[in-house]
Amino acid sequence: MAWQPSNEGLIQIVGLLRQSGSLEPGVQQNVHNQLQQFNSHREYCNYLLYIFAKLTTEEAFTRTVAGLLLKNYIKANWTKLDTNGVQNYIKSEILSCIGDPDAAIRRTLSSIVTTIVTQEKIEAWPSLLPTLTQILDSSDLAQVDGALGTIYVLCEDSGARLDTEEAGRPLNALVPKLITFFSSPHENFRRYALASLNHFIADMPLALMANVQSFLSGIFLLSNDTSSEVRRKVCQAIVTLLEVKQEYLMPHIGDVIKYMLHSTGDPDENVALEACEFWSALAELPVCKDVLPGFLPQLIPILLKCMQYSEVDRAILSGAEEEDSMQPDRPEDMRPRFHNSKVVGDDGGGDDEDDDDDDGGDDEATEWNLRKCSAAGLDILSSVFHDDILPFLLPLVQEKIADTKPWWERESGILAVGAIAEGCLHGLVYHLPQVIPYFISLLNDQKPLLRSITCWTLSRYSKWIVAQPSEKYLQPMMATILTRILDPNKKVQEAACSAFATLEEEAQSELVPFLTPILQTLVSAFSTYQAKNLLILYDAIATLADSVGSELNRPELISILMPALINKWNALSDSDRNLVPLLECLTSISTALGVGFQPFAQPVFQRCVKLIEMTVVQLNEFRKATPEQQEATENPPDKEFIVCALDLISGLVEGLNTGVESLVKGSNLLPLLGECMKDRGADVRQSSFALVGDLAKHCILHLKPFLPEFIPILSNNLYPDFISVCNNASWALGEIAVKIGPDMTQFVAPAVRQLIQIMTKPNLNRNLLENTAITLGRLGLVAPDMVAPHLEEFVVPWCLSLRHIRDDVEKDSAFRGMCMMIKMNPNGVLKGLVYVCDAIASWYHPANDLKEMFFQILHMYKSGMGEAWEPFYRNFPETLKTALHDRYNL
């Protein structure tokens, strides 16, 4: 006999559920507290199920609340329900309401079913999919809707589980069944069926592959569906197919392009956005150059039209017309930002790159919308077709930016010119002497949104502008952009500050004559910028420091910049998140100023150590808490304070060099650093290891007592799973080795094993391989007898990694180590002899004090190379050939 509730218990729980919708103060909290007490009752789950699935006389609201509570209860307690058969009871009864007349009940049922399936494997409920598939043949439309809705959420949440042998591969029956619903007269059924199958396109399981022609015919059938949501799903299916299985679309590609052209202009913006993704996806494929050229005259005008702000966007952005610089930002205006931990020796090819060069930036509208998608599509198409798109584009742009056009058309034309900056630069060069001055004049337009987009577009041409005579374009642009940095409109401030940061990166030393007005402007911005734009201002100041370096270290410039930064520094509490971007900014400033930062070093250093200590203590307390207590913590410890403080101390060490010794000596930095090196967070370890390397270079005396603890930790992190962590650990070991010399011997063996594994791993990050090679060379310098026996294992990738890197002190020590190892084990490089000679030749300089060692090595190997020597020798630098001839008559 099926379980039955007691009347008393049923009345009590139903009464509470009814009250849960009350708006009276305190009622909801009282209901919540009483329901929480039922959680420990062994039959509470059964009551919720009964109310939800069986008590059809009750209002839908009450039943829905019961269903949602049941879902949460299952999520938290499912494994505990197996002991008394409740799991099987739920499974046997829950589908009874799949055809409930109320759609909310059916949706809640779907969420309960998928919650159960995510708690266990689908094979633990073997009757589920066959039952749902059978219901699809029902004449009861509500039942079919409930089954399709449940199948949809199962495909969304547990799609991979539906295609396993253990589960009986239910997709084999389900896929063809869902395809039949493409021709259903009911919109919901078509939408559910297509949305369910779309989840499988990326992985293309055998069940879908076997029915792919029917699937394609089905989506073509739906291409002109009356439902905009169905059309959106059709576009989504086509874009995904293009990305992962384009061969299925190629026989129909002409018709597909025509359809996507039509859909990109769909009156429903959601459909148009989904369709617009097609152009970027197609541009990524080699076939694009073959199939798209004939459609460019139609496509370009559509993309340009889509790049205009829609009426909805213009309504949302109406506030952007104001002089709003003194209005505080709302919390929702702030986007999350994340600190990029220090990567030693990274030249932009690391694994932590962050591309924030968006297409025109309209945060106040939507994060990703049709306007941005169209601009991104035009950007990537310009990189494929280059100047070939200009005949179709330029006449339209010239028409749009005419002064007589509405501002939103002019704005889209300016955006288009920015979008094609990289792809069409060659063809635009003829026009830029007229275009750039015109755009500079537009920076003074009365429309803030025109001023802001012009800032962005000009920034895209920074490289060209910097390459011209400074007085023609750079100086006028810089002067006007600086004015816009102090614009009364916050959006213009943001665009101008970002544009100036881009200009700084390109201009570098060209900015030096103008540092005084630049700093005066940036410092003035502190008085008006609100929280969001302050982040960009800090970034612009940091980028300036990175770009001009030690040129910033002048008393008159320091007196302009530092008081404003220190005022901000003193105004923020240790727990204020706004301290994080200021820490980042000061990291660049301290490195650039070098000894000029000395007057500010002690308080900054001490506060950084305090921030690290405070956060480490908080983390230790947090880790002692139970999982429930951790989850209930409103503000868990923020490791970014540790990471940014470590990076700022690294900046101080790099700037002050040995001048940092007195600061380190009187602090507890090194014990704290030891704790940070063991942190589970990759970003914390990454910055910790960078600081260890910096301290090894400039403060080895105080670091040395901690090396027996630190070096094994560094060696244990020589795994490329986290590339930047591994990179910094390797670099730090090399810096330590050259400082402590033979004292490193006791630590060499485990490090060498790991470094060789990295060195010989294929397709690894270039920066990591270069740093690994340098560290192996440096370990060979201090302990050649321990590293030389392994030469044959790593000499070829070692030479290939260091063949083209710049000459500096690190490369010098690495090559010295290699020469010592070769002398100790000449046979170890016989198989890689050509690469060794090539590497030596690339580094040779007549003034280098290693030249005699090089000569000896090359002479030693000449006979071993036989006939291969002569053609190889011809590629040596002339200076080296002359020296070798004079010295050895080679």
mmCIF file of C-alpha atoms in Angstrom, residues 223-351:
data_model
loop_
_atom_site.group_PDB
_atom_site.id
_atom_site.type_symbol
_atom_site.label_atom_id
_atom_site.label_comp_id
_atom_site.label_asym_id
_atom_site.label_seq_id
_atom_site.Cartn_x
_atom_site.Cartn_y
_atom_site.Cartn_z
ATOM 1 C CA SER A 223 14.312 28.123 -40.384
ATOM 2 C CA ASN A 224 11.269 30.318 -41.041
ATOM 3 C CA ASP A 225 9.331 29.298 -37.945
ATOM 4 C CA THR A 226 6.750 31.736 -36.656
ATOM 5 C CA SER A 227 8.352 31.532 -33.213
ATOM 6 C CA SER A 228 11.346 33.824 -32.761
ATOM 7 C CA GLU A 229 12.639 31.523 -30.014
ATOM 8 C CA VAL A 230 12.632 28.565 -32.418
ATOM 9 C CA ARG A 231 14.423 30.660 -35.068
ATOM 10 C CA ARG A 232 17.001 31.613 -32.456
ATOM 11 C CA LYS A 233 17.590 27.939 -31.680
ATOM 12 C CA VAL A 234 17.950 27.225 -35.411
ATOM 13 C CA CYS A 235 20.678 29.869 -35.677
ATOM 14 C CA GLN A 236 22.335 28.454 -32.579
ATOM 15 C CA ALA A 237 22.344 24.970 -34.125
ATOM 16 C CA ILE A 238 23.863 26.250 -37.376
ATOM 17 C CA VAL A 239 26.610 28.213 -35.601
ATOM 18 C CA THR A 240 27.542 25.218 -33.434
ATOM 19 C CA LEU A 241 27.582 22.904 -36.464
ATOM 20 C CA LEU A 242 29.818 25.367 -38.274
ATOM 21 C CA GLU A 243 32.245 25.418 -35.341
ATOM 22 C CA VAL A 244 32.516 21.662 -34.783
ATOM 23 C CA LYS A 245 31.143 19.778 -37.820
ATOM 24 C CA GLN A 246 31.230 22.206 -40.716
ATOM 25 C CA GLU A 247 31.422 19.351 -43.235
ATOM 26 C CA TYR A 248 27.710 18.726 -42.689
ATOM 27 C CA LEU A 249 26.885 22.290 -43.722
ATOM 28 C CA MET A 250 29.272 22.648 -46.650
ATOM 29 C CA PRO A 251 26.968 21.020 -49.260
ATOM 30 C CA HIS A 252 24.356 23.666 -48.346
ATOM 31 C CA ILE A 253 26.689 26.540 -47.452
ATOM 32 C CA GLY A 254 25.317 29.002 -50.010
ATOM 33 C CA ASP A 255 21.771 28.607 -48.736
ATOM 34 C CA VAL A 256 23.000 28.663 -45.130
ATOM 35 C CA ILE A 257 24.803 31.988 -45.712
ATOM 36 C CA LYS A 258 21.699 33.464 -47.335
ATOM 37 C CA TYR A 259 19.600 32.346 -44.377
ATOM 38 C CA MET A 260 22.049 33.761 -41.834
ATOM 39 C CA LEU A 261 22.146 37.053 -43.747
ATOM 40 C CA HIS A 262 18.376 37.191 -43.474
ATOM 41 C CA SER A 263 18.437 36.182 -39.789
ATOM 42 C CA THR A 264 21.103 38.745 -38.868
ATOM 43 C CA GLY A 265 18.539 41.322 -39.886
ATOM 44 C CA ASP A 266 15.715 39.605 -37.960
ATOM 45 C CA PRO A 267 13.442 42.095 -36.165
ATOM 46 C CA ASP A 268 13.896 40.062 -32.970
ATOM 47 C CA GLU A 269 17.272 41.133 -31.592
ATOM 48 C CA ASN A 270 17.843 37.794 -29.837
ATOM 49 C CA VAL A 271 17.532 35.965 -33.169
ATOM 50 C CA ALA A 272 19.756 38.523 -34.880
ATOM 51 C CA LEU A 273 22.407 38.203 -32.163
ATOM 52 C CA GLU A 274 22.498 34.406 -32.437
ATOM 53 C CA ALA A 275 22.739 34.661 -36.232
ATOM 54 C CA CYS A 276 25.439 37.319 -36.047
ATOM 55 C CA GLU A 277 27.718 34.876 -34.208
ATOM 56 C CA PHE A 278 27.850 32.955 -37.500
ATOM 57 C CA TRP A 279 30.112 35.488 -39.199
ATOM 58 C CA SER A 280 32.869 35.337 -36.603
ATOM 59 C CA ALA A 281 32.649 31.533 -36.589
ATOM 60 C CA LEU A 282 32.843 31.365 -40.392
ATOM 61 C CA ALA A 283 35.746 33.820 -40.497
ATOM 62 C CA GLU A 284 37.766 31.438 -38.299
ATOM 63 C CA LEU A 285 37.589 28.734 -40.988
ATOM 64 C CA PRO A 286 39.911 28.490 -44.004
ATOM 65 C CA VAL A 287 36.879 27.935 -46.230
ATOM 66 C CA CYS A 288 35.674 31.467 -45.503
ATOM 67 C CA LYS A 289 37.818 32.957 -48.275
ATOM 68 C CA ASP A 290 36.181 30.620 -50.775
ATOM 69 C CA VAL A 291 32.514 30.820 -49.800
ATOM 70 C CA LEU A 292 31.921 34.340 -48.493
ATOM 71 C CA PRO A 293 33.390 36.881 -50.973
ATOM 72 C CA GLY A 294 30.284 36.959 -53.164
ATOM 73 C CA PHE A 295 28.120 37.798 -50.158
ATOM 74 C CA LEU A 296 30.241 40.652 -48.762
ATOM 75 C CA PRO A 297 28.254 43.394 -50.571
ATOM 76 C CA GLN A 298 25.130 42.188 -48.737
ATOM 77 C CA LEU A 299 26.784 41.329 -45.431
ATOM 78 C CA ILE A 300 28.696 44.568 -44.791
ATOM 79 C CA PRO A 301 25.603 46.844 -44.808
ATOM 80 C CA ILE A 302 23.760 44.433 -42.489
ATOM 81 C CA LEU A 303 26.627 44.395 -39.991
ATOM 82 C CA LEU A 304 26.866 48.177 -40.119
ATOM 83 C CA LYS A 305 23.152 48.522 -39.427
ATOM 84 C CA CYS A 306 23.403 46.068 -36.523
ATOM 85 C CA MET A 307 26.250 48.106 -35.055
ATOM 86 C CA GLN A 308 23.870 50.969 -34.362
ATOM 87 C CA TYR A 309 22.463 51.369 -30.878
ATOM 88 C CA SER A 310 18.925 49.981 -30.886
ATOM 89 C CA GLU A 311 16.019 51.977 -29.525
ATOM 90 C CA VAL A 312 16.143 49.881 -26.369
ATOM 91 C CA ASP A 313 19.868 50.532 -25.968
ATOM 92 C CA ARG A 314 19.377 54.235 -26.524
ATOM 93 C CA ALA A 315 16.704 54.268 -23.829
ATOM 94 C CA ILE A 316 18.982 52.443 -21.394
ATOM 95 C CA LEU A 317 21.860 54.752 -22.263
ATOM 96 C CA SER A 318 19.850 57.936 -21.908
ATOM 97 C CA GLY A 319 21.629 58.530 -18.594
ATOM 98 C CA ALA A 320 24.952 58.552 -20.438
ATOM 99 C CA GLU A 321 24.053 62.005 -21.777
ATOM 100 C CA GLU A 322 24.482 63.608 -18.381
ATOM 101 C CA GLU A 323 27.335 65.429 -16.720
ATOM 102 C CA ASP A 324 27.461 62.744 -14.075
ATOM 103 C CA SER A 325 31.080 62.714 -12.957
ATOM 104 C CA MET A 326 30.205 63.681 -9.383
ATOM 105 C CA GLN A 327 27.521 61.009 -8.972
ATOM 106 C CA PRO A 328 28.784 57.998 -6.974
ATOM 107 C CA ASP A 329 28.715 54.677 -8.789
ATOM 108 C CA ARG A 330 26.134 52.115 -7.835
ATOM 109 C CA PRO A 331 27.358 48.660 -6.737
ATOM 110 C CA GLU A 332 25.845 47.132 -9.888
ATOM 111 C CA ASP A 333 28.001 49.455 -12.028
ATOM 112 C CA MET A 334 31.142 47.682 -10.841
ATOM 113 C CA ARG A 335 32.274 44.707 -12.869
ATOM 114 C CA PRO A 336 34.328 41.982 -11.160
ATOM 115 C CA ARG A 337 38.045 42.369 -11.785
ATOM 116 C CA PHE A 338 40.857 39.954 -11.070
ATOM 117 C CA HIS A 339 44.529 40.584 -10.443
ATOM 118 C CA ASN A 340 47.010 38.924 -12.792
ATOM 119 C CA SER A 341 49.790 37.569 -10.604
ATOM 120 C CA LYS A 342 53.365 38.371 -11.521
ATOM 121 C CA VAL A 343 54.860 36.134 -14.213
ATOM 122 C CA VAL A 344 58.629 36.357 -14.384
ATOM 123 C CA GLY A 345 60.062 36.931 -17.844
ATOM 124 C CA ASP A 346 56.621 36.925 -19.506
ATOM 125 C CA ASP A 347 56.675 38.818 -22.799
ATOM 126 C CA GLY A 348 53.014 38.429 -23.590
ATOM 127 C CA GLY A 349 53.092 34.776 -24.592
ATOM 128 C CA GLY A 350 52.198 33.391 -21.181
ATOM 129 C CA ASP A 351 49.103 31.493 -20.154
#
